[in-house]
Coordinates of C-alpha atoms and ligand atoms in Angstrom, one line a residue:
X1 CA 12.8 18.9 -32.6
X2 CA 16.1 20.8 -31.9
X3 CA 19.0 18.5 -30.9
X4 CA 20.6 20.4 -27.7
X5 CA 23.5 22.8 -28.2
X6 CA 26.7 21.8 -25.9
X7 CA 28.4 24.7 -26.2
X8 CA 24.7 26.5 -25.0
X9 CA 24.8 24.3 -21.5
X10 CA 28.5 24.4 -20.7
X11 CA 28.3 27.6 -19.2
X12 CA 26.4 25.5 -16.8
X13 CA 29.2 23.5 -16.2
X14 CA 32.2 25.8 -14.7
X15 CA 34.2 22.5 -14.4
X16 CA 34.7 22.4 -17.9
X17 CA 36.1 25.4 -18.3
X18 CA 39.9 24.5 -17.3
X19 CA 43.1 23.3 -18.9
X20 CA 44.6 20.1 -18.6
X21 CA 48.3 20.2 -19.3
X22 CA 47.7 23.4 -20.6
X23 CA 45.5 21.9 -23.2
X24 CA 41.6 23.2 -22.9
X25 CA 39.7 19.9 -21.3
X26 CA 37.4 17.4 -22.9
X27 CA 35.8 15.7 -20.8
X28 CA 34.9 12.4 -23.0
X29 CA 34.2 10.2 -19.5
X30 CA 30.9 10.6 -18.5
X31 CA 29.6 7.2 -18.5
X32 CA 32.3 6.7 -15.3
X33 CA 30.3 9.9 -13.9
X34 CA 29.2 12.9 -15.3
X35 CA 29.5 16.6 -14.7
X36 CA 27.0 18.4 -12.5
X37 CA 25.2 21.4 -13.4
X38 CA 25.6 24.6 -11.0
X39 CA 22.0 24.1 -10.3
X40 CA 22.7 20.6 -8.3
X41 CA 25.5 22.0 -6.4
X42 CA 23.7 24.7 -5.5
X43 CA 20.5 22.7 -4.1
X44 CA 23.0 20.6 -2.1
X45 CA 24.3 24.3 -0.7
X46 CA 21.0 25.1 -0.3
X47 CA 20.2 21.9 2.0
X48 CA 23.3 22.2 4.0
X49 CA 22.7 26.5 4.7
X50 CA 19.5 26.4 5.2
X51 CA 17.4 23.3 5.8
X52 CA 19.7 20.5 7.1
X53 CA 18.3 18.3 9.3
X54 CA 17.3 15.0 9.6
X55 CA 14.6 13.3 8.1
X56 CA 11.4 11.6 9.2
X57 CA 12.1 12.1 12.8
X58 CA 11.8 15.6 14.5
X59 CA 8.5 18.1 14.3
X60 CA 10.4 20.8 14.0
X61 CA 10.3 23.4 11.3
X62 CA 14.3 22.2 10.0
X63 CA 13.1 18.5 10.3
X64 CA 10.0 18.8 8.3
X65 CA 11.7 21.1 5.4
X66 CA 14.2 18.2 4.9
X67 CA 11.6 15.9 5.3
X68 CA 10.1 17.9 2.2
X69 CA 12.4 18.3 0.2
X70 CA 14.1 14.5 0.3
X71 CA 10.6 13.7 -0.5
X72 CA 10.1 16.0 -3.4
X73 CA 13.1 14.4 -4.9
X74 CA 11.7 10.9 -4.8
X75 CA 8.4 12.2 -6.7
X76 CA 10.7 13.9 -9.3
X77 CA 12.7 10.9 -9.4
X78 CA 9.2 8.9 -9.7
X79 CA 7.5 11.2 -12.6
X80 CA 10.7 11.0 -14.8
X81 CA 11.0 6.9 -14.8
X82 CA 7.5 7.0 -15.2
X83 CA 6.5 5.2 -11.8
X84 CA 3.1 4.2 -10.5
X85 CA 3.6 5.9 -7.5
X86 CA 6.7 7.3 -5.4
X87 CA 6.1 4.5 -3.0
X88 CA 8.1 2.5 -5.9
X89 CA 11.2 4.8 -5.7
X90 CA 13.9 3.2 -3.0
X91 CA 16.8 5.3 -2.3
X92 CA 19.9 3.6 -2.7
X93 CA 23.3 4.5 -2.7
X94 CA 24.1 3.4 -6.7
X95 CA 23.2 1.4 -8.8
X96 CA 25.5 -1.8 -7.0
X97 CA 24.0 -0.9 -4.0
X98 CA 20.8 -1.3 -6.0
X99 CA 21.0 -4.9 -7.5
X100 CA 23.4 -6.3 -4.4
X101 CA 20.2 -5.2 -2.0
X102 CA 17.5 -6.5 -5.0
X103 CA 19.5 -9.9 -5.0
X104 CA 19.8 -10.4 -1.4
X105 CA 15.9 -9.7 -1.1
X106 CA 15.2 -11.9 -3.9
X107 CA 17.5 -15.0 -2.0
X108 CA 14.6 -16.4 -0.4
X109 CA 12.9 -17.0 -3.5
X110 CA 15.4 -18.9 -5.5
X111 CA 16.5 -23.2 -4.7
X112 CA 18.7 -26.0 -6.2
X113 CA 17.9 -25.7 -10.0
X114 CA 16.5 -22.5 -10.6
X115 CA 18.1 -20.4 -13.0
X116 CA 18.9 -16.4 -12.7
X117 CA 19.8 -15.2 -16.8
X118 CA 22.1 -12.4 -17.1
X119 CA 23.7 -11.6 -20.1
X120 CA 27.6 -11.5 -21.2
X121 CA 27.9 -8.0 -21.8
X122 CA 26.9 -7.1 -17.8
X123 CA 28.8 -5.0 -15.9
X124 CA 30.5 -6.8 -12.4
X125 CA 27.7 -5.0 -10.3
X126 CA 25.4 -6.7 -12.2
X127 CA 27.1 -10.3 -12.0
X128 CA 29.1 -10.9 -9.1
X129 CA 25.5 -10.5 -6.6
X130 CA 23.8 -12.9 -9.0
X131 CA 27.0 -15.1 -8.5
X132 CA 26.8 -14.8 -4.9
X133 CA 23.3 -15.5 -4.5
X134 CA 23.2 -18.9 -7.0
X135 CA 26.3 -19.7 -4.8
X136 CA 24.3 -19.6 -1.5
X137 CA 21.5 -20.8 -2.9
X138 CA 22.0 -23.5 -5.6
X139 CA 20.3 -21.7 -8.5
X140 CA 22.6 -21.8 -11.5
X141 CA 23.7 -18.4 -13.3
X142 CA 23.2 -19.0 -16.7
X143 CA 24.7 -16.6 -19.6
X144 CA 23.0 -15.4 -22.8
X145 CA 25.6 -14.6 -25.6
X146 CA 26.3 -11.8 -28.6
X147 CA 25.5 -12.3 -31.9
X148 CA 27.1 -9.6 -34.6
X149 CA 28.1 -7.4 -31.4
X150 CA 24.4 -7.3 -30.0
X151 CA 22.7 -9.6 -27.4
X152 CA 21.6 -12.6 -29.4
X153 CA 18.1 -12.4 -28.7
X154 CA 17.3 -15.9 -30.2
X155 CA 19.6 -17.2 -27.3
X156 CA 17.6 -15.2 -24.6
X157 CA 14.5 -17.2 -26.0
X158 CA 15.7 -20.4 -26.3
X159 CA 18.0 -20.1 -22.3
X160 CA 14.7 -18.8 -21.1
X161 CA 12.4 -22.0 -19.6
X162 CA 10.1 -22.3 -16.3
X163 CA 13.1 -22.7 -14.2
X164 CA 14.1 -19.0 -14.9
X165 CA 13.3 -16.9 -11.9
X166 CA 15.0 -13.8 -12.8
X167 CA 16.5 -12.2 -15.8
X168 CA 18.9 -9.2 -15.5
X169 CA 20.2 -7.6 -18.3
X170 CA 21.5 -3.9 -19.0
X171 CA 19.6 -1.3 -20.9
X172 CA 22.3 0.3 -22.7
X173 CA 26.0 -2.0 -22.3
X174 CA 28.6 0.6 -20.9
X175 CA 31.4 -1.1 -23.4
X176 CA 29.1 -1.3 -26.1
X177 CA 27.0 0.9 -25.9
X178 CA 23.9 -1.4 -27.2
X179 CA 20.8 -0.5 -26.2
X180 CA 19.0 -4.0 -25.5
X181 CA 15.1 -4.2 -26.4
X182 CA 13.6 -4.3 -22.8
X183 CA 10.4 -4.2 -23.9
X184 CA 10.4 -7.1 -26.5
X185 CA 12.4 -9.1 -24.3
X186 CA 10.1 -8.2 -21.1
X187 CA 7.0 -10.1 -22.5
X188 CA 9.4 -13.4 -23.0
X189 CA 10.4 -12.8 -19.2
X190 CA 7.3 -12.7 -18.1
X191 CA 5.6 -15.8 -19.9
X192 CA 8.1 -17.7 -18.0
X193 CA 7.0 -16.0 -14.8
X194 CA 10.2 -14.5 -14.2
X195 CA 11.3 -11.1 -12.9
X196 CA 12.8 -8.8 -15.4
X197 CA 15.4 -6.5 -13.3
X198 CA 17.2 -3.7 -16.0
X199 CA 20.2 -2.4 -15.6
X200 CA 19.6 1.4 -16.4
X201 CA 23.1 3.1 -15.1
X202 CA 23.9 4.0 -18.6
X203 CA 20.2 4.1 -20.3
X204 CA 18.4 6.8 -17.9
X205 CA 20.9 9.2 -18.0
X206 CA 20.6 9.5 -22.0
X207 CA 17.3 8.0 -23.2
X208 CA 13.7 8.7 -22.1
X209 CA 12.4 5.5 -20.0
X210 CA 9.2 4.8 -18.9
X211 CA 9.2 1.9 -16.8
X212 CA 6.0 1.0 -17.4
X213 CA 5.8 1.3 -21.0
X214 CA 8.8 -1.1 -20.7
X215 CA 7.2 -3.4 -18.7
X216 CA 10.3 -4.2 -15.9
X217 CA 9.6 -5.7 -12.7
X218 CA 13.3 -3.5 -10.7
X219 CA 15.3 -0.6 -12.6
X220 CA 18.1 0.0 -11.1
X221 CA 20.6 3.4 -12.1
X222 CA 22.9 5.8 -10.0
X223 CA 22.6 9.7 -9.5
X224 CA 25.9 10.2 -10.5
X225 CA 25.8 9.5 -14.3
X226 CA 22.5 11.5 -14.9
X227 CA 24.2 15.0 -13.4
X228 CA 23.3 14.3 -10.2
X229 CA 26.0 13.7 -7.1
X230 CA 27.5 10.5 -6.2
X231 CA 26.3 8.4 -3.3
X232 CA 22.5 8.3 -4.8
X233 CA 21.0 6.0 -7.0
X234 CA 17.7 4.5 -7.3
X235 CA 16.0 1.0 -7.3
X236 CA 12.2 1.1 -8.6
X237 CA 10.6 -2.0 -7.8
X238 CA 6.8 -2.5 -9.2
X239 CA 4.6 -1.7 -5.4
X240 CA 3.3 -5.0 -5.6
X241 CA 6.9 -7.0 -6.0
X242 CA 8.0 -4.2 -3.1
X243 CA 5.5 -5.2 -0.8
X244 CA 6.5 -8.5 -0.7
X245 CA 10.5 -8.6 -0.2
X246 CA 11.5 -8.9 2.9
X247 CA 14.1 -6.0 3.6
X248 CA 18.1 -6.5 4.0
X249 CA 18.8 -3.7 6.1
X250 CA 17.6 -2.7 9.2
X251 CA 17.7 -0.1 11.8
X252 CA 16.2 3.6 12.0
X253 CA 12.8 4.7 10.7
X254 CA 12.2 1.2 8.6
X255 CA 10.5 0.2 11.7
X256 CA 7.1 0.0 12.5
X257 CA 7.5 -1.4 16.0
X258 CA 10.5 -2.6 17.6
X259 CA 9.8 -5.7 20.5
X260 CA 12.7 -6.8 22.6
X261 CA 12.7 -10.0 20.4
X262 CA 11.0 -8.7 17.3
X263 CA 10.4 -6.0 14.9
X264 CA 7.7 -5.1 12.8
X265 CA 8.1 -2.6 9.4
X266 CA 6.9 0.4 8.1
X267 CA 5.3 1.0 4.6
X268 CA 6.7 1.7 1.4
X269 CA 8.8 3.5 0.5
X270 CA 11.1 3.6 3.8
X271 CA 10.4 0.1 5.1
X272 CA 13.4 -0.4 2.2
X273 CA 15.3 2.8 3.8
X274 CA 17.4 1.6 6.8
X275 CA 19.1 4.3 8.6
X276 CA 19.6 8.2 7.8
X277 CA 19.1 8.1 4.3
X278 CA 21.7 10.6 1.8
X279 CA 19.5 13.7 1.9
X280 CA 21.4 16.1 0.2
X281 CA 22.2 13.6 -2.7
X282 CA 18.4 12.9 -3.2
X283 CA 17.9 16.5 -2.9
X284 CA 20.6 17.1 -5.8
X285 CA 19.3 13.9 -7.9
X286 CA 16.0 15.8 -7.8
X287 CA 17.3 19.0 -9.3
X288 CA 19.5 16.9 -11.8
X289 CA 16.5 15.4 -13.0
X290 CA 14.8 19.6 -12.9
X291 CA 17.6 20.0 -15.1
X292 CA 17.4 17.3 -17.6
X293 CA 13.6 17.7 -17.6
X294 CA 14.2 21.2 -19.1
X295 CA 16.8 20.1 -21.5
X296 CA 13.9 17.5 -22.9
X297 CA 14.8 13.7 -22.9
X298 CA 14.3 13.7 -26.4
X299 CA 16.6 16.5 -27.6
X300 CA 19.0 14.7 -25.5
X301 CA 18.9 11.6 -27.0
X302 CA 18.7 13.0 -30.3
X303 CA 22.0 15.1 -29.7
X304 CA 23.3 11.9 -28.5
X305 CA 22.5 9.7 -31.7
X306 CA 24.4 12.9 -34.1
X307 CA 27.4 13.4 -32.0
X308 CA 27.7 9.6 -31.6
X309 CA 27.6 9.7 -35.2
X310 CA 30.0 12.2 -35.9
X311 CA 32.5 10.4 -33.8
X312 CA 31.9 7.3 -35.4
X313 CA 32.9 8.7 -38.7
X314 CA 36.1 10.9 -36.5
X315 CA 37.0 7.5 -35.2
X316 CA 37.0 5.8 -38.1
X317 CA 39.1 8.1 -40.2
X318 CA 41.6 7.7 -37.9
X319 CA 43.6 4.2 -40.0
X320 CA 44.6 1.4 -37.0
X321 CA 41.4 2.4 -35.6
X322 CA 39.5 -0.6 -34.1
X323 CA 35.4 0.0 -32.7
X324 CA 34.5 -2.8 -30.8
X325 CA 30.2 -3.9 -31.1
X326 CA 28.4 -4.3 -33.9
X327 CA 29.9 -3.1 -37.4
X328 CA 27.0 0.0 -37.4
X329 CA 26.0 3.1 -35.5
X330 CA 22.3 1.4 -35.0
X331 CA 21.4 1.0 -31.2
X332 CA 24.2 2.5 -30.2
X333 CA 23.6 5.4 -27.3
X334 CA 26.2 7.3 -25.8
X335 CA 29.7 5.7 -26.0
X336 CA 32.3 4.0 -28.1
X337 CA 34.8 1.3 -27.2
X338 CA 38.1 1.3 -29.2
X339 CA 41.7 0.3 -29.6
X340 CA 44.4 1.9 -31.5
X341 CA 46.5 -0.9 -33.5
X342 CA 49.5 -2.0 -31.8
X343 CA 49.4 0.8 -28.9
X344 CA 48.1 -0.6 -25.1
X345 CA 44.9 1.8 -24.4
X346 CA 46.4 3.0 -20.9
X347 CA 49.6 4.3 -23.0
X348 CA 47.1 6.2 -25.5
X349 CA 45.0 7.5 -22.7
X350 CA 47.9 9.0 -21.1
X351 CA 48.9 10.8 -24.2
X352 CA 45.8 12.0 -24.9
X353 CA 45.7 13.1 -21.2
X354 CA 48.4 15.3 -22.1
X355 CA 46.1 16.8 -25.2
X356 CA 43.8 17.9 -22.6
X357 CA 41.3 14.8 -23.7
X358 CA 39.9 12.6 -20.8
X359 CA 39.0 9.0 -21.8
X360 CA 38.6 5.9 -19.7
X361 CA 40.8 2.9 -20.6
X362 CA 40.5 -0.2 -18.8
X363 CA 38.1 -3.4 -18.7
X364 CA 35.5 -1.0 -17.6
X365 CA 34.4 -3.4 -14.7
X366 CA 33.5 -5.8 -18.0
X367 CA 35.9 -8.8 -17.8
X368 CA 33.6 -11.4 -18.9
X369 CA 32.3 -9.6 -21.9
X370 CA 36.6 -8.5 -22.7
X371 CA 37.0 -12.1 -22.2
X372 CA 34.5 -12.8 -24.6
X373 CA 35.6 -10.4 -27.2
X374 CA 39.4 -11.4 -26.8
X375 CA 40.6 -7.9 -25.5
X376 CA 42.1 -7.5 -22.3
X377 CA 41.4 -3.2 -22.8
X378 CA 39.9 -0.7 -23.8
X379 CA 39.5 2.6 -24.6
X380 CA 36.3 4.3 -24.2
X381 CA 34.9 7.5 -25.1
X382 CA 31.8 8.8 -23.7
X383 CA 29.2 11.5 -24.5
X384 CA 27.0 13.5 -22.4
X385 CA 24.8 16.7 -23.2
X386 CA 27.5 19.1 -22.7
X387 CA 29.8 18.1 -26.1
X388 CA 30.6 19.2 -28.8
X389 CA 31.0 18.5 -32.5
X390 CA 34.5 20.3 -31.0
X391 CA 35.2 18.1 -28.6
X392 CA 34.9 15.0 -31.1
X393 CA 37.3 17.0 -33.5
X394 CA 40.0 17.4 -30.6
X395 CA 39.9 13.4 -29.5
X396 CA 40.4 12.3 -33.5
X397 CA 43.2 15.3 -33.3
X398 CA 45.2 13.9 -30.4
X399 CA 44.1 10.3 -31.7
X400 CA 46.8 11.4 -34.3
X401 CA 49.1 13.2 -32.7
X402 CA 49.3 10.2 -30.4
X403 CA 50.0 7.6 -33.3
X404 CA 53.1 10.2 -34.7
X405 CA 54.1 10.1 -31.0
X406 CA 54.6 6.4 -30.6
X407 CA 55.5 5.8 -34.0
X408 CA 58.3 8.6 -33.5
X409 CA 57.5 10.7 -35.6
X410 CA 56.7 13.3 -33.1
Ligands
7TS1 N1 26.0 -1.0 -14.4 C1 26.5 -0.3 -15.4 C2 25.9 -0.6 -16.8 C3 27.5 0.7 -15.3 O1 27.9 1.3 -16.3 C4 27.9 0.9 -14.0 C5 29.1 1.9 -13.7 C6 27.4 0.3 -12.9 C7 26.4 -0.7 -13.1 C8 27.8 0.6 -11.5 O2 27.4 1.8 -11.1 P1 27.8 2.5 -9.7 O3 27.3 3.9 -9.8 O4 27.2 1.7 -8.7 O5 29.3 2.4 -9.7 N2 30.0 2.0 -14.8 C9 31.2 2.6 -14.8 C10 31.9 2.7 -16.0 O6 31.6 2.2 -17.0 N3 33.1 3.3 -15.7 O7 33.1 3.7 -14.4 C11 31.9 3.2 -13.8

């Protein structure tokens, strides 16, 4: 199998294809939100010229084409996270949207003493809902720990016990880039009768996942990091889980009958869908996913593991270098976290702004897990299909040119 070609797709990306203080851009932020491929844009253009209208509502011609095509986009979105059935594909707008909605639906089943397990390496969207719900509730948000930079899987085992109604943990970390093993941990969920809930805003836009061969109960991820627009994202719920939550929203077609003093609800999918949903953002996840279908999941991720690798060894020539995680490339998808010996990240980032290289620096919406590792920042550079070898070469480049700077040298 051929690992995909950056430089082949970025004619697909016209963003990419500008200066930055005069300096050719590299874009090394894409797990923040990645670039979209003409091919979205244009299917959003598309929707707005020719077929906009709303959905689920009108017989006529505009209304049903919408109609359509917003449902298109859910079975696309259904086939590529292997899903039973579209009826388990919920609209949301991102993947907060997705576990502060999933948490709220879940309140009712959680009292005084029950435990919800999250790990320490979550992003804030997926601990500050869990927070507010054991707040409201009584159930007690309990923490599994790292062990050598990875999730301490003995202390998922031993934290997990009947009172444990739901464990949510991410797929792939977005400071450590860790994949976690779902599918070992899932069976250990689920002999405590648990739900497993996966955070996947940093897995499904690199890795192939199968939700089923995976075994979660509620995947969660945003269009936005997978080449689609922002303002979509996705929860997946197993239909049988679906079916019983009562809804958080309401209003529009999630009705099945409205009474003066009561309402009735609709099936799945839309029961879950208060209010005009984003049609052209489903619209453009669903030609996002066209788009990563034909580059192939696996090439992807296989380009992902050998330019994360060739950064790794970039980064690490570069002396004052730190790479926060575990001391090896295994498990790692995607990303690297680093600090540059006596410099604050922001200061390097803006220098290697000026280079024309983009990087996040930050907490990264992490501040337990920074806590935890006894940083306060970060930087953070993150791959996506459309790098380069290049790209890696000009990042350990300014890297340098960034140390002479402060060091001045310059
Ligand atoms: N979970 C993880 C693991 C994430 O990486 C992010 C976004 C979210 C949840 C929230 O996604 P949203 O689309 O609802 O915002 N992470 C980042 C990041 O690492 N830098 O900017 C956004």
């Amino acid at each position: 199998m051929q690992p995909i070609d950056g430089r082949q797709i970025q004619k697909d990306f016209p963003i990419l294809d500008q200066q930055v203080h005069d300096e050719d851009l590299v874009y090394l932020d894409s797990a923040a939100t990645s670039q979209k491929p003409c091919a979205v844009i244009e299917a959003m253009d598309r929707y707005y010229q020719e077929i906009n209208a709303n959905v689920h509502r009108g017989v006529h011609s505009l209304g049903e084409s919408a109609t359509q095509a917003y449902e298109e986009a859910r079975r696309k979105v259904a086939s590529f996270i292997g899903a039973a059935s579209e009826r388990e594909v919920i609209f949301t707008r991102g993947t907060t949207t997705g576990l502060n909605h999933l948490a709220r639906m879940l309140e009712p089943q959680l009292f005084p003493g029950d435990e919800v397990l999250i790990s320490i390496m979550e992003h804030h969207s997926n601990i500050v809902p869990w927070q507010q719900v054991c707040q409201r509730t009584g159930a007690k948000l309990v923490y599994v720990y790292l062990k050598d930079g990875r999730l301490d899987l003995d202390d998922v085992k031993a934290k997990l016990n009947p009172a444990t109604q739901v464990v949510s943990l991410a797929h792939v970390s977005n400071v450590l880039g860790i994949e976690n093993p779902i599918a070992e941990i899932a069976d250990w969920v689920h002999d405590v009768g648990a739900y497993l809930v996966v955070d996947g805003a940093q897995s499904v836009p690199h890795l192939p996942v199968d939700v089923q061969q995976l075994e979660v109960d509620f995947l969660v991820f945003s269009g936005h990091k997978m080449m689609g627009p922002t303002g979509i994202g996705v929860l997946y719920g197993k239909e049988s889980h679906l079916k019983e939550l009562e809804p958080v929203e309401f209003g529009g077609e999630m009705i099945d009958f409205v009474f003066e003093q009561e309402s009735t609800w609709t099936d799945l999918p839309w029961k879950l869908e208060a209010g005009t949903p984003p049609i052209a953002e489903a619209i453009g996840l669903g030609a996002a996913v066209d788009y990563l279908n034909d580059l192939g999941m696996d090439r992807l991720a296989a380009q992902d593991k050998d330019l994360l690798a060739y950064l790794w060894r970039g980064l690490q020539s570069v002396e004052g270098v730190e790479i926060y995680g575990p001391p090896s490339l295994e498990g790692r998808t995607g990303l690297i976290s680093f600090n540059l010996e006596g410099l604050h990240p922001h200061d390097v980032a803006t220098a290697l702004d000026y280079e024309g290289v983009a990087v996040r620096a930050g907490h990264h919406c992490a501040q337990p897990l920074l806590s935890y590792l006894g940083v306060g920042a970060t930087l953070r550079a993150s791959l996506y299909a459309y790098n380069t070898k290049e790209d890696c070469d000009r990042l350990v480049q300014a890297l340098e040119k960034t140390k002479e700077f402060f060091n001045g040298t310059f």
